[in-house]
Every structure is written in C-alpha cells, then in structure tokens.
mmCIF file of C-alpha atoms and ligand atoms in Angstrom:
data_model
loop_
_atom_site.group_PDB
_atom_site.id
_atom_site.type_symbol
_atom_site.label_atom_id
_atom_site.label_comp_id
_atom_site.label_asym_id
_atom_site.label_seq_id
_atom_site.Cartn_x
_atom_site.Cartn_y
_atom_site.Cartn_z
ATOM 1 C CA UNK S 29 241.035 114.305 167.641
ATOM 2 C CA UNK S 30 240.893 113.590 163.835
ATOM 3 C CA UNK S 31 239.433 116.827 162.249
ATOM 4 C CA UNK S 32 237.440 115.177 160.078
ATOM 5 C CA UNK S 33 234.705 112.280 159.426
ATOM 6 C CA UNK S 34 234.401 110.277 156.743
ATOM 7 C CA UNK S 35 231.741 108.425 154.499
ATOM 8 C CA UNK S 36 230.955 105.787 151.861
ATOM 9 C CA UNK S 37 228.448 104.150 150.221
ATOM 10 C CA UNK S 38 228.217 100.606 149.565
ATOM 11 C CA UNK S 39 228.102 101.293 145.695
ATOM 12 C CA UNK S 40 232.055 102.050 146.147
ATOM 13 C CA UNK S 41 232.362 98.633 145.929
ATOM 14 C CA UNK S 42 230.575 96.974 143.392
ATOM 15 C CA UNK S 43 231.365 94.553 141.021
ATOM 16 C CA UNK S 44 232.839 96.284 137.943
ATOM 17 C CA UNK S 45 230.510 95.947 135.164
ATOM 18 C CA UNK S 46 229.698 98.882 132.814
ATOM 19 C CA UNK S 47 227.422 99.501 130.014
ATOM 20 C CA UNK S 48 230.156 97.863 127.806
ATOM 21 C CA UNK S 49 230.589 94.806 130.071
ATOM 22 C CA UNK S 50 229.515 92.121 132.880
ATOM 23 C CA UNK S 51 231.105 91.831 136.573
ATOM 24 C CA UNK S 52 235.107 91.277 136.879
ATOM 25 C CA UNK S 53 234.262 90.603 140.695
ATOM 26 C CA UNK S 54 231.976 88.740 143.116
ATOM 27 C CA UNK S 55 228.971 90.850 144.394
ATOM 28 C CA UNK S 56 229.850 91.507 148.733
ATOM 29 C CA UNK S 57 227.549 91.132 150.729
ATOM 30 C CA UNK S 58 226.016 94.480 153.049
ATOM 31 C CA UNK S 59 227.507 93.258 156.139
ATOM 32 C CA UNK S 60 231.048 92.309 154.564
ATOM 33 C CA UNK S 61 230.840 96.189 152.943
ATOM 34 C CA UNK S 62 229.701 97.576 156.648
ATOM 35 C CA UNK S 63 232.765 96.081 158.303
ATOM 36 C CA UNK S 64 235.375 96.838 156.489
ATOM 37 C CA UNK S 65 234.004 100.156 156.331
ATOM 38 C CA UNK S 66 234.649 100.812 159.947
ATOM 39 C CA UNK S 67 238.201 98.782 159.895
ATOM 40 C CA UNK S 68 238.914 101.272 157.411
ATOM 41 C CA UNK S 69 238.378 104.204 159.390
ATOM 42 C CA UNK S 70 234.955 105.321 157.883
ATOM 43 C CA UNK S 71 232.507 106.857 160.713
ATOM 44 C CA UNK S 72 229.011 106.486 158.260
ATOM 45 C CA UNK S 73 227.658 104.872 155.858
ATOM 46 C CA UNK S 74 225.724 106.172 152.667
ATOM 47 C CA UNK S 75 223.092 104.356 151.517
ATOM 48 C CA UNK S 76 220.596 104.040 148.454
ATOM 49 C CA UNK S 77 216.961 103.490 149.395
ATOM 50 C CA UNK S 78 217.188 99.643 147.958
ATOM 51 C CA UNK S 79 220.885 99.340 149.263
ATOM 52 C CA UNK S 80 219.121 99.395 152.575
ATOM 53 C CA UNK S 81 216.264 97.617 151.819
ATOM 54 C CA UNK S 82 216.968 95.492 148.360
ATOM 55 C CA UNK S 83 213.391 94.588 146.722
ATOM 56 C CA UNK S 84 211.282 97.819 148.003
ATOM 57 C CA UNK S 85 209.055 97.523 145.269
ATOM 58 C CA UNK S 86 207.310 94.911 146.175
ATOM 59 C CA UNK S 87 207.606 95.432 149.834
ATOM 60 C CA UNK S 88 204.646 97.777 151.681
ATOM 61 C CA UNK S 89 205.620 100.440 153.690
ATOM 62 C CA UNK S 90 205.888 98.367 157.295
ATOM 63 C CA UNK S 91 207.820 95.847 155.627
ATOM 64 C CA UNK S 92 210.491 98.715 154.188
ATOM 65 C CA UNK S 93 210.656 100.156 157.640
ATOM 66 C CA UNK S 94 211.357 96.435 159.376
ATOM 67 C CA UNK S 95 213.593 95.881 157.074
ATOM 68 C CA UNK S 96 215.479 99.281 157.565
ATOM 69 C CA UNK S 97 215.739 98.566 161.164
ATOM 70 C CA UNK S 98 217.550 95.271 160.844
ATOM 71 C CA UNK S 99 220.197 97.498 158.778
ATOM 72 C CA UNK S 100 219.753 99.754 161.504
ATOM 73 C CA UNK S 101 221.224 97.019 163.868
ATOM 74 C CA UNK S 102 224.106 96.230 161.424
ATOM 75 C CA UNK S 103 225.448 99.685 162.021
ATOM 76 C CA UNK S 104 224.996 100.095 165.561
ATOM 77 C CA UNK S 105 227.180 96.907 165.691
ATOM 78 C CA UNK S 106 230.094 98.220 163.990
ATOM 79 C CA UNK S 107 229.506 101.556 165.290
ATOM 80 C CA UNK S 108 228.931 103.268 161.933
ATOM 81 C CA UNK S 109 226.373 106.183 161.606
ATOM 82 C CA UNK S 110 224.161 106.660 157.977
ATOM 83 C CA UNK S 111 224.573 110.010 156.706
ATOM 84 C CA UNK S 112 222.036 109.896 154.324
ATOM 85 C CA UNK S 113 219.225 107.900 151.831
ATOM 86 C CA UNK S 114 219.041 108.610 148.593
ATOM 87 C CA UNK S 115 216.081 107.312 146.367
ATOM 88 C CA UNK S 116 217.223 105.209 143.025
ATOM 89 C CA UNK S 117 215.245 106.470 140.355
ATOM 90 C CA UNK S 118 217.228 105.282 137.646
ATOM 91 C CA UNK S 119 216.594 101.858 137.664
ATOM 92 C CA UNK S 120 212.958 100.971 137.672
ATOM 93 C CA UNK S 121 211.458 100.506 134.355
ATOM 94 C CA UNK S 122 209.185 103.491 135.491
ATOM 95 C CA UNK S 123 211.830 106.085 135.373
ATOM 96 C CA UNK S 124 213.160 105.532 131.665
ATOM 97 C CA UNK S 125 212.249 109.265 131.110
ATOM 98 C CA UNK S 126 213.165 110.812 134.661
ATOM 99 C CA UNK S 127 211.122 109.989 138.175
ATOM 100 C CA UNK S 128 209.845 113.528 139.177
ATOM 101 C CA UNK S 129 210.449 115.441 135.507
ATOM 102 C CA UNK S 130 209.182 112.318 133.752
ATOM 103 C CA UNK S 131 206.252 112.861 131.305
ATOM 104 C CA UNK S 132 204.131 110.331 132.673
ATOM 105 C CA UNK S 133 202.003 111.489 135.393
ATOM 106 C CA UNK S 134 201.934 107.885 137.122
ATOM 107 C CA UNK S 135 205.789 107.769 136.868
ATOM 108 C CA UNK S 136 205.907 110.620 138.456
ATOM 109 C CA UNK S 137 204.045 109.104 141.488
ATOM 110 C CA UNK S 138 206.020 106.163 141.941
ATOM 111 C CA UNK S 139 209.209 108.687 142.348
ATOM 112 C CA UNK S 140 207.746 110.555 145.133
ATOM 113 C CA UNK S 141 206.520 107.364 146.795
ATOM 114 C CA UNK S 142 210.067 105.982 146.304
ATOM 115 C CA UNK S 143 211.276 109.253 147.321
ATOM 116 C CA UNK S 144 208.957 109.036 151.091
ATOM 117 C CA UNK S 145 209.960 105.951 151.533
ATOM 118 C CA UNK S 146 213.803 106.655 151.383
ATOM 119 C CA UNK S 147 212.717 109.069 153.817
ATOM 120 C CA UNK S 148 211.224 106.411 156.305
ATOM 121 C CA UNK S 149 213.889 104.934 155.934
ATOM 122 C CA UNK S 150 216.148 108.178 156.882
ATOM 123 C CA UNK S 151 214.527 108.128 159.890
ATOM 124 C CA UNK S 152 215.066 104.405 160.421
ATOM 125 C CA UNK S 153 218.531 104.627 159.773
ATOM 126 C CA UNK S 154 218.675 107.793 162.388
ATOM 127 C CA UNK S 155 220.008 109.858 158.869
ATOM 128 C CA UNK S 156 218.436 113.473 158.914
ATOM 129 C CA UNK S 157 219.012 113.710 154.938
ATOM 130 C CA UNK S 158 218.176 112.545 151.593
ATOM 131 C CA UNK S 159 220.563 113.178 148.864
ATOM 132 C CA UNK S 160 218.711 113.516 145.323
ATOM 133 C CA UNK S 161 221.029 112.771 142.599
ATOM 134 C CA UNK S 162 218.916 114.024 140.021
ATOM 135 C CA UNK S 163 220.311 111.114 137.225
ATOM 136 C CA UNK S 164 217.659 110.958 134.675
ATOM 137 C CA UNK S 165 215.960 114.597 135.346
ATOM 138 C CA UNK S 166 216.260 116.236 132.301
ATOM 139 C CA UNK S 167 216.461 115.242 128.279
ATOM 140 C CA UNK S 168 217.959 112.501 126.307
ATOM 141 C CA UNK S 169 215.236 114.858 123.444
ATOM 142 C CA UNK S 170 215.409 118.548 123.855
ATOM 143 C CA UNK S 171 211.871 119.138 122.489
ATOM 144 C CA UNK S 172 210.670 116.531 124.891
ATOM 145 C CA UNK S 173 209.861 118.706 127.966
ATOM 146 C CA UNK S 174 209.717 122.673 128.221
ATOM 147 C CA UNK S 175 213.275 123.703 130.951
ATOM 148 C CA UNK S 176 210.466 125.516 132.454
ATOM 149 C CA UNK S 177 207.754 123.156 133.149
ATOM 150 C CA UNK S 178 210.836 120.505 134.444
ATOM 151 C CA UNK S 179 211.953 123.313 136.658
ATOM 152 C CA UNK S 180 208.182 124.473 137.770
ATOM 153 C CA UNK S 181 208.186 120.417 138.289
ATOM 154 C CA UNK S 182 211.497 120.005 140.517
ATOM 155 C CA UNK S 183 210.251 122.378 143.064
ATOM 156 C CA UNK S 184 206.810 120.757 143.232
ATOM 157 C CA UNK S 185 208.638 117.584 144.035
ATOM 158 C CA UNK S 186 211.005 118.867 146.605
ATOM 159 C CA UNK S 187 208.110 120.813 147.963
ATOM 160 C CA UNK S 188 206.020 117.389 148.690
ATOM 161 C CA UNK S 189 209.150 116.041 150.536
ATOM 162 C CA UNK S 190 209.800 118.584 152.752
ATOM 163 C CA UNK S 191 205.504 118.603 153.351
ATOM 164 C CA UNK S 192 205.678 114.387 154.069
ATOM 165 C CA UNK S 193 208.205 115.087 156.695
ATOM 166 C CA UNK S 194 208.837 118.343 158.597
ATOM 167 C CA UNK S 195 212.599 117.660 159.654
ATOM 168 C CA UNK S 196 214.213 116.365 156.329
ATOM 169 C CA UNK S 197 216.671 118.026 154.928
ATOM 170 C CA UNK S 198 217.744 117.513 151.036
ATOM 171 C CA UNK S 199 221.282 117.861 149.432
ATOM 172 C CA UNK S 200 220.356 117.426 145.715
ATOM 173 C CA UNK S 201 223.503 116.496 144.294
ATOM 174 C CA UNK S 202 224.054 118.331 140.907
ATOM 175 C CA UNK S 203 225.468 116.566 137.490
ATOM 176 C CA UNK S 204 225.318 118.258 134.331
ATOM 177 C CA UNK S 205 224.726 114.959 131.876
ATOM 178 C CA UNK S 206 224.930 111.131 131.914
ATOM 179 C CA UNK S 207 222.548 109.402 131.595
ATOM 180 C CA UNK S 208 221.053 112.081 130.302
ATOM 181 C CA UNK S 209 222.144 114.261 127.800
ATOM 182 C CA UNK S 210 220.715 117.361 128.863
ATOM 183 C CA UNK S 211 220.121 117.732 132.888
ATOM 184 C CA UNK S 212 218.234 120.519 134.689
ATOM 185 C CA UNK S 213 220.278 121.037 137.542
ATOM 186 C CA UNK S 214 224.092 121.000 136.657
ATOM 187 C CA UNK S 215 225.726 122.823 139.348
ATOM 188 C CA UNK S 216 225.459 123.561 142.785
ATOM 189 C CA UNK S 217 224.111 127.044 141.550
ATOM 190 C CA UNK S 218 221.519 125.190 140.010
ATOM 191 C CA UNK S 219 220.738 123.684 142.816
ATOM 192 C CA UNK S 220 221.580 126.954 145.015
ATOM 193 C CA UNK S 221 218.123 128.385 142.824
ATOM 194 C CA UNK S 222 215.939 125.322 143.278
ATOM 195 C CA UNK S 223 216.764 125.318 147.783
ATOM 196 C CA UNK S 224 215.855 128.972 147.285
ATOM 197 C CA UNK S 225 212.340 128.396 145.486
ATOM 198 C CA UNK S 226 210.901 126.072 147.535
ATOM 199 C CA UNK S 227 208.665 126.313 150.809
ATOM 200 C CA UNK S 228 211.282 125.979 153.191
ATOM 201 C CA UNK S 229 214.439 126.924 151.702
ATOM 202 C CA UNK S 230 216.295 125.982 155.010
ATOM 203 C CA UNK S 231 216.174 122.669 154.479
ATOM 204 C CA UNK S 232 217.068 122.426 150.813
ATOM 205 C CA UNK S 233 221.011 122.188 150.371
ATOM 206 C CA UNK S 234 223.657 120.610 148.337
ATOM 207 C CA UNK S 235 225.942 117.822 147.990
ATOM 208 C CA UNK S 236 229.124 118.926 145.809
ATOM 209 C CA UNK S 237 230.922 115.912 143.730
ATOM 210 C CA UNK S 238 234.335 116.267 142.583
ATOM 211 C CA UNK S 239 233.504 114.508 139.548
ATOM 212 C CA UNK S 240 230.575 115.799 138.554
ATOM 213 C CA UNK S 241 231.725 119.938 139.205
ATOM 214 C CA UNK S 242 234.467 118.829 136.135
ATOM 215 C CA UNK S 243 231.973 117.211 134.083
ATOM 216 C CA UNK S 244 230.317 120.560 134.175
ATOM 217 C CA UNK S 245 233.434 122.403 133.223
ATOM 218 C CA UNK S 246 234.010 123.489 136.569
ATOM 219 C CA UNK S 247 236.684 123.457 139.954
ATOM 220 C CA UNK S 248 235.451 121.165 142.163
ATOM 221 C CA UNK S 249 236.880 123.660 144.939
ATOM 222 C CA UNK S 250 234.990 126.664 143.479
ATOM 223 C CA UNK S 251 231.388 124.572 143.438
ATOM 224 C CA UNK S 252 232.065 123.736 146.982
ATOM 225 C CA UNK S 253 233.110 127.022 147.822
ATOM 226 C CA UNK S 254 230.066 128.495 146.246
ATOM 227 C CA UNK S 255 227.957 126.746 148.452
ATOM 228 C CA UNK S 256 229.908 126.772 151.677
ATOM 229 C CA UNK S 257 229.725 130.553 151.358
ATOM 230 C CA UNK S 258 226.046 130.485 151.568
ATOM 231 C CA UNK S 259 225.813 127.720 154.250
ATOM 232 C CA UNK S 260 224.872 124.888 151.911
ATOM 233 C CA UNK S 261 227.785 122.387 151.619
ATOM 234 C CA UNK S 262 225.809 119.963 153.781
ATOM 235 C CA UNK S 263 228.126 116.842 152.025
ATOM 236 C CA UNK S 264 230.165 116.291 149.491
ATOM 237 C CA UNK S 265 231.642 113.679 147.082
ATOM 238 C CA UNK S 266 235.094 113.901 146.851
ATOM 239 C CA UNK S 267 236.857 111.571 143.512
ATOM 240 C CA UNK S 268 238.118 112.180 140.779
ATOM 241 C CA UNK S 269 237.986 112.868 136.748
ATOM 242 C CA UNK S 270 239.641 112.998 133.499
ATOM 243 C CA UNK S 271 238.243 116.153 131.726
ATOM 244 C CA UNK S 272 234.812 116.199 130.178
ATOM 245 C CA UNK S 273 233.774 112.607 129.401
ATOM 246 C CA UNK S 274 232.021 109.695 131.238
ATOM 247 C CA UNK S 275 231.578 109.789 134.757
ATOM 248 C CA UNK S 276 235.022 108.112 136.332
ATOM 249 C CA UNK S 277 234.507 108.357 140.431
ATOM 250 C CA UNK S 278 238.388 108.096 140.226
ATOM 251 C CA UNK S 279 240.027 107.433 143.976
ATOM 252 C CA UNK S 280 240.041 111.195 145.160
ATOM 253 C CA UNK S 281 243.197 113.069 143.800
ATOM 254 C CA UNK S 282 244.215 110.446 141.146
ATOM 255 C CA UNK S 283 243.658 113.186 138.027
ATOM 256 C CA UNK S 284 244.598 116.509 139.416
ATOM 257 C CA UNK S 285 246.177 116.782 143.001
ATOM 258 C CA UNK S 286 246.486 120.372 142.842
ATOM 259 C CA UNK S 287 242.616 120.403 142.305
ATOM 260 C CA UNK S 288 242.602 117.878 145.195
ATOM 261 C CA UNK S 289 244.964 119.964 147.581
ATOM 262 C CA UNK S 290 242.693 123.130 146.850
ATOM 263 C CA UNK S 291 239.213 120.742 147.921
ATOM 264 C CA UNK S 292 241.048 119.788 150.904
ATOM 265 C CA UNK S 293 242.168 123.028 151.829
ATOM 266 C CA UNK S 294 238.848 124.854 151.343
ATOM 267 C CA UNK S 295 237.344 122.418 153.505
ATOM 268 C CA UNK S 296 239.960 123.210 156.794
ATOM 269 C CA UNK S 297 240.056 126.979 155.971
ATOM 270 C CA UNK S 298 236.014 126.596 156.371
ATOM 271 C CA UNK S 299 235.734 124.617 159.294
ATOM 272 C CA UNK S 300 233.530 122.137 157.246
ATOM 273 C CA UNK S 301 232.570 119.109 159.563
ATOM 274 C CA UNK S 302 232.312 121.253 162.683
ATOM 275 C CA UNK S 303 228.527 120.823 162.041
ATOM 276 C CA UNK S 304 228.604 117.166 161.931
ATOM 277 C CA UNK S 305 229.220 117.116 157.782
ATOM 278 C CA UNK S 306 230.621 114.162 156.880
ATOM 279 C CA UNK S 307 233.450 113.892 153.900
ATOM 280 C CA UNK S 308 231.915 111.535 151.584
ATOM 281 C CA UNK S 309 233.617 109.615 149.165
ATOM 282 C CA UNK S 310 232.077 108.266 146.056
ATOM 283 C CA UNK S 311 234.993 106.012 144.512
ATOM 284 C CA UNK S 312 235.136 103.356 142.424
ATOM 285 C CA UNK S 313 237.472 100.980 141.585
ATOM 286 C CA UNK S 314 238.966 100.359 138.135
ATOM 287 C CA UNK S 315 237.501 97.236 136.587
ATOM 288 C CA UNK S 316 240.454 95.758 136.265
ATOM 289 C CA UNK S 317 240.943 95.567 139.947
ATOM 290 C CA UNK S 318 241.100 92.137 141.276
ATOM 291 C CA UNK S 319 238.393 90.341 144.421
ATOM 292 C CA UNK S 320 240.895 90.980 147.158
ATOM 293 C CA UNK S 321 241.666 94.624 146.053
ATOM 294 C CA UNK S 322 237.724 95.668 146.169
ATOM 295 C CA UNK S 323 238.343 98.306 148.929
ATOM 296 C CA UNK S 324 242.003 99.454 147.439
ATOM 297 C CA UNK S 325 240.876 102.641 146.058
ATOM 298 C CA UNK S 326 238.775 103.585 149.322
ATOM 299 C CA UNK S 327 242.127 103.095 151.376
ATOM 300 C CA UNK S 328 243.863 105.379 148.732
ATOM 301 C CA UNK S 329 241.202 107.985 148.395
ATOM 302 C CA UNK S 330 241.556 108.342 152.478
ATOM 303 C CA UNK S 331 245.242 108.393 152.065
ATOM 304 C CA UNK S 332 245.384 111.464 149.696
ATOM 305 C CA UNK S 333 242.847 113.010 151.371
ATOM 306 C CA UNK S 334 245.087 112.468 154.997
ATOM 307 C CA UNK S 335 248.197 113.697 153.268
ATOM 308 C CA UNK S 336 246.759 116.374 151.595
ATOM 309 C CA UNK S 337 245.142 117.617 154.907
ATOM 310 C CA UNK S 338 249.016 117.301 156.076
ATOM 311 C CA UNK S 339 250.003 119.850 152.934
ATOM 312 C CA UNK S 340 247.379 122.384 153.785
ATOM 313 C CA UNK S 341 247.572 122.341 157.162
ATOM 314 C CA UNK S 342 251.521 123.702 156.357
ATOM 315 C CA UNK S 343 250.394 125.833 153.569
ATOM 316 C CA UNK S 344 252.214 129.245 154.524
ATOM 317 C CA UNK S 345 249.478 131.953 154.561
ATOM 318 C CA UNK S 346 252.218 135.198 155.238
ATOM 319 C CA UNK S 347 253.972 133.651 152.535
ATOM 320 C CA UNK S 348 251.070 133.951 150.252
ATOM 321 C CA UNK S 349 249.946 137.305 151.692
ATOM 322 C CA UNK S 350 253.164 138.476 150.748
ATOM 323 C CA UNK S 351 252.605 137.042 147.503
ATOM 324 C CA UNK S 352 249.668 138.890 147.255
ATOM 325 C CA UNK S 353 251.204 142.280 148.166
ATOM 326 C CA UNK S 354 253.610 141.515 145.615
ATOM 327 C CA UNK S 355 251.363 140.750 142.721
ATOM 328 C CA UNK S 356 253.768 138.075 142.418
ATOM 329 C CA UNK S 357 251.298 135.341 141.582
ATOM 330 C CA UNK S 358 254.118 133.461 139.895
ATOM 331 C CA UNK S 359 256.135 133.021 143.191
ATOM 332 C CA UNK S 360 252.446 131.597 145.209
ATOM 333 C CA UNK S 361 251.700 129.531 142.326
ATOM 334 C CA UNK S 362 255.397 127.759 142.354
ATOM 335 C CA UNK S 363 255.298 127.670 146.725
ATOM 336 C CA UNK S 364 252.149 125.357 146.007
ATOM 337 C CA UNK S 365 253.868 123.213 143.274
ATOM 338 C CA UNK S 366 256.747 122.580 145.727
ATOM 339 C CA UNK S 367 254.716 122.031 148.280
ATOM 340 C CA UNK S 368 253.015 119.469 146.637
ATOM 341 C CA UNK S 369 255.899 118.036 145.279
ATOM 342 C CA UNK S 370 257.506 117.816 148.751
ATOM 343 C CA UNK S 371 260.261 120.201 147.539
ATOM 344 C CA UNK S 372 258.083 122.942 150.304
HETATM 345 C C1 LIG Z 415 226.324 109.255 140.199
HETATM 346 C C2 LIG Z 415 226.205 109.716 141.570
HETATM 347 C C3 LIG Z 415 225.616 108.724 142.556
HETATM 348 C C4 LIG Z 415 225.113 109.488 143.739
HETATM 349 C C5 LIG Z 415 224.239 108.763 144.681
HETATM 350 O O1 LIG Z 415 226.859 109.891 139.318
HETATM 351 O O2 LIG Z 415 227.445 110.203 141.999
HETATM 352 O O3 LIG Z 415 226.551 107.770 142.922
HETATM 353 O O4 LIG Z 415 226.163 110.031 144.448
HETATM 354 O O5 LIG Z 415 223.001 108.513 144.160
HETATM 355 MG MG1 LIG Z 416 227.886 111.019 143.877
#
C-alpha cells in the first residue's frame, strides 16, 4: 500500500505563456487533463472555481452547481477524488486591487460571492476545502491600505466563509509577493495568526508551497514543519525555486534536492497523509517544453518525490543519534550528502 496520495491541478498543464509572451502549446481540454491524471498515478484533482466551471460570472448559482456536477461525473469516471476549490480572484477586472483587501467595497463583494460559490462547488465536487491563495491581498502602494485594516479585513472574510457553510475548512496558502509587491500573509505563520483569529479556528489551516516558503526566504521543510507541529499542514505544494525571484513552480526537487529530501522526509517522520492529506503538486512546465511533453514535469516531480521517499525511508536514525551525541554535525551532514548522492 503506497504511503502516500497524490494531487494536481489542471493549471500544471497549461499552455506556456507568461507576462513576457503568448502560448508555446495547444490549450487541453479538462477531460484530456483528468485522464492522464489518473494514468499517471494521481488519486485527486485540484481545481480553481472557473477550472471547474469556466464562465461563472455570468452563470447564476444553479447553473454553477449543474455545471459542477457534470465535472463531478468526469471524476467519478476516472476514479479521481477533488481535494479542494480555490476561488480565482486574480483575474476579474474587479480584483485589480485585491478581492477581500481591495478598497472598493463592491469588489469586495464579488470576492466573497466568488469565494461561496467555490464553496458550492466544494461540496459538488465532494471536496471538504477551499484553498485561498491570497495573490493580490496586499500592496502594489504601501500607503494604499493600513496592514491593520487589511488584516482586521482578512479575518472578516474568512469569518463569512466559515458562517455560509458550517463544514468548510480553509488552507490559505501563504506567498510573500507577486503579483503584489507587498502581501499580508507571507508565511504559514502568517497564516498560523489569521486560523487563530477567526470564529472557528478549527477549521482555518494551511497549505505550505515549496516555492513560495523560498520566495519568503524560508525552508520549505521548516514552513511545513511549523504547521504540522500545530496540526495545520492540511496540503501542501511541493515544486521548486531558484532563490528569491519570480515564482518558478519548478518540477519538485529540480533546484535543491537536499531541500527536497528534507520535505519528503518530514512528511514520513510525521505520518502526513494518514488523515487523508493529499501531496499536492503545483508544477509547471518550462515553456520551452514541446505539445507531447505537457505532462513531463508531473511524471518527474512524482519520480523525485518516489525516490526521495526511497532515501528517507533508509535514512539511518542511530547513525544520526550518534551524530548527535558526538556533536559531530560534520559527519550527519556528509551521511546525507552520500546518501543523496547514492554513495550511502
Ligand atoms: C500561485 C499559486 C496558485 C495556487 C492556487 O502562486 O501557487 O497556483 O496554488 O490558486
Ligand atoms: Mg500553489
């Protein structure tokens, strides 16, 4: 029995434009994605709120639910799960300045009412959880909103989701910048504070991204950690990234296996999954990559993750303790290079 589960969403595969750039590959279609998914050994799918139902602006709230339930179907016939919704609030001309921290009162309304709807949709989809990546909550202009009143603001928000529906749970998934310059909730301490501030802290947790713990200046393994310790690592994205620039989704262990190894190892030692967590990945290919290799980089992420499971499952624990005893840090630190070299 495979310890673990795994996840993707079908933004993984896109088309490879960027903000300096149009498409070097066709658009797939949902079902296409949802297939090879499960050939590839995924269990669930994560899915935006319009990745499930494309158009739900102009669709009432009936229509988004009918239209969830024919994605619905697609699952159950590949026998894929959805682990969670997450509301798009980057896109719509409404949330230039943020959805729930915007300045505009009205914009504020339409995220919340995109927000309950990805929650319908939750439900359609038989997913118990939103994920908020909080993308445009915070400042491209510092003197534009008080960090207070944005914070006050957050917790009103996540407050009126967890009153719409009493069994939701949220993983807000942290990012310190991009696109915006200044965010409000940058780590998964950040977001530790908001689960605790709001009416029913139990259901408030987060979802830990490789990428974005770096972008912060942090170890992806330590963000995680952080949160497993307090029972809060509900999912995570695993990828990779290059030091403190754009965001890169690398395939998982790409940039820094020993970071990778110490992700993978944290998440046996911790029994994560034995709760139903799924291991998300949130990959994406390199714009050079050609139509036929669209799902290359899934297949690779899985394949570090699978061998890196292999290294950690061997890692010698009375080796390190006697490391430990030893102060001999040098010696531990070397037994994991080897190991990871396959010299161990
Ligand atoms: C972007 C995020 C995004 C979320 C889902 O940086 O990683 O892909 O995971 O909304
Ligand atoms: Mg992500």
């Amino acid at each position: 029995m495979p310890r673990f589960k795994f996840s993707a969403g079908p933004w993984n595969v896109h088309s490879g434009a960027d903000s300096y750039g149009p498409a070097t590959r066709a658009e797939i279609p949902l079902e296409e994605k949802i297939k090879k998914f499960a050939e590839l050994g995924f269990s669930a799918v994560q899915f935006h709120d319009d990745d499930a139902v494309p158009g739900i602006n102009d669709l009432n709230e009936d229509q988004i639910r009918a239209e969830a339930r024919k994605v619905k179907a697609l699952l159950d016939t590949y026998g894929l799960a959805a682990e969670f919704v997450a509301p798009r609030l980057w896109m719509d001309p409404r949330t230039a300045d943020g959805g729930y921290l915007s300045t505009s009162e009205k914009d504020r309304e339409y995220a919340l009412w995109r927000s309950f709807r990805s929650i319908d949709i939750a439900k359609e989809l038989g997913a118990g959880m939103l994920v908020l990546w909080l993308a445009r909550e915070g400042t491209l202009c510092a003197e534009t909103k008080s960090p207070v009143w944005a914070t006050e603001k957050l917790i009103e928000a996540l407050n009126a989701m967890l009153d719409y529906d009493s069994g939701i749970r949220i993983a807000i998934e942290p990012k310190p910048n991009e696109p915006v310059d200044r965010s409000i909730c940058g780590t998964a301490g950040h977001a530790l504070g908001l689960a605790a501030a709001v009416k029913d802290p139990g259901r408030v947790g987060v979802n830990v991204e490789s990428a974005h713990a770096v972008l912060a200046g942090l170890d992806p393994a330590c963000e995680m950690g952080f949160a497993l310790a307090m029972g809060k690592l509900w999912t995570v994205h695993l990828n990779d990234q290059n030091g403190i620039k754009f965001d890169q989704d690398k395939s998982f262990g790409a940039e820094n296996l020993r970071s990778a190894f110490n992700q993978v190892k944290l998440l046996i030692e911790n029994n994560y999954g034995s709760k139903g967590e799924y291991v998300g990945l949130d990959v994406k290919a390199m714009r050079t990559t050609r139509d036929g290799e669209s799902y290359k980089h899934l297949r690779n992420s899985l394949e570090i993750f699978r061998a890196l499971e292999e290294k950690a499952l061997r890692f010698d624990y009375a080796f390190q303790k006697k490391c430990l005893e030893n102060r001999d840090f040098e010696a531990l630190e070397m037994y994991t290079m080897k190991l990871l070299m396959g010299l161990a």
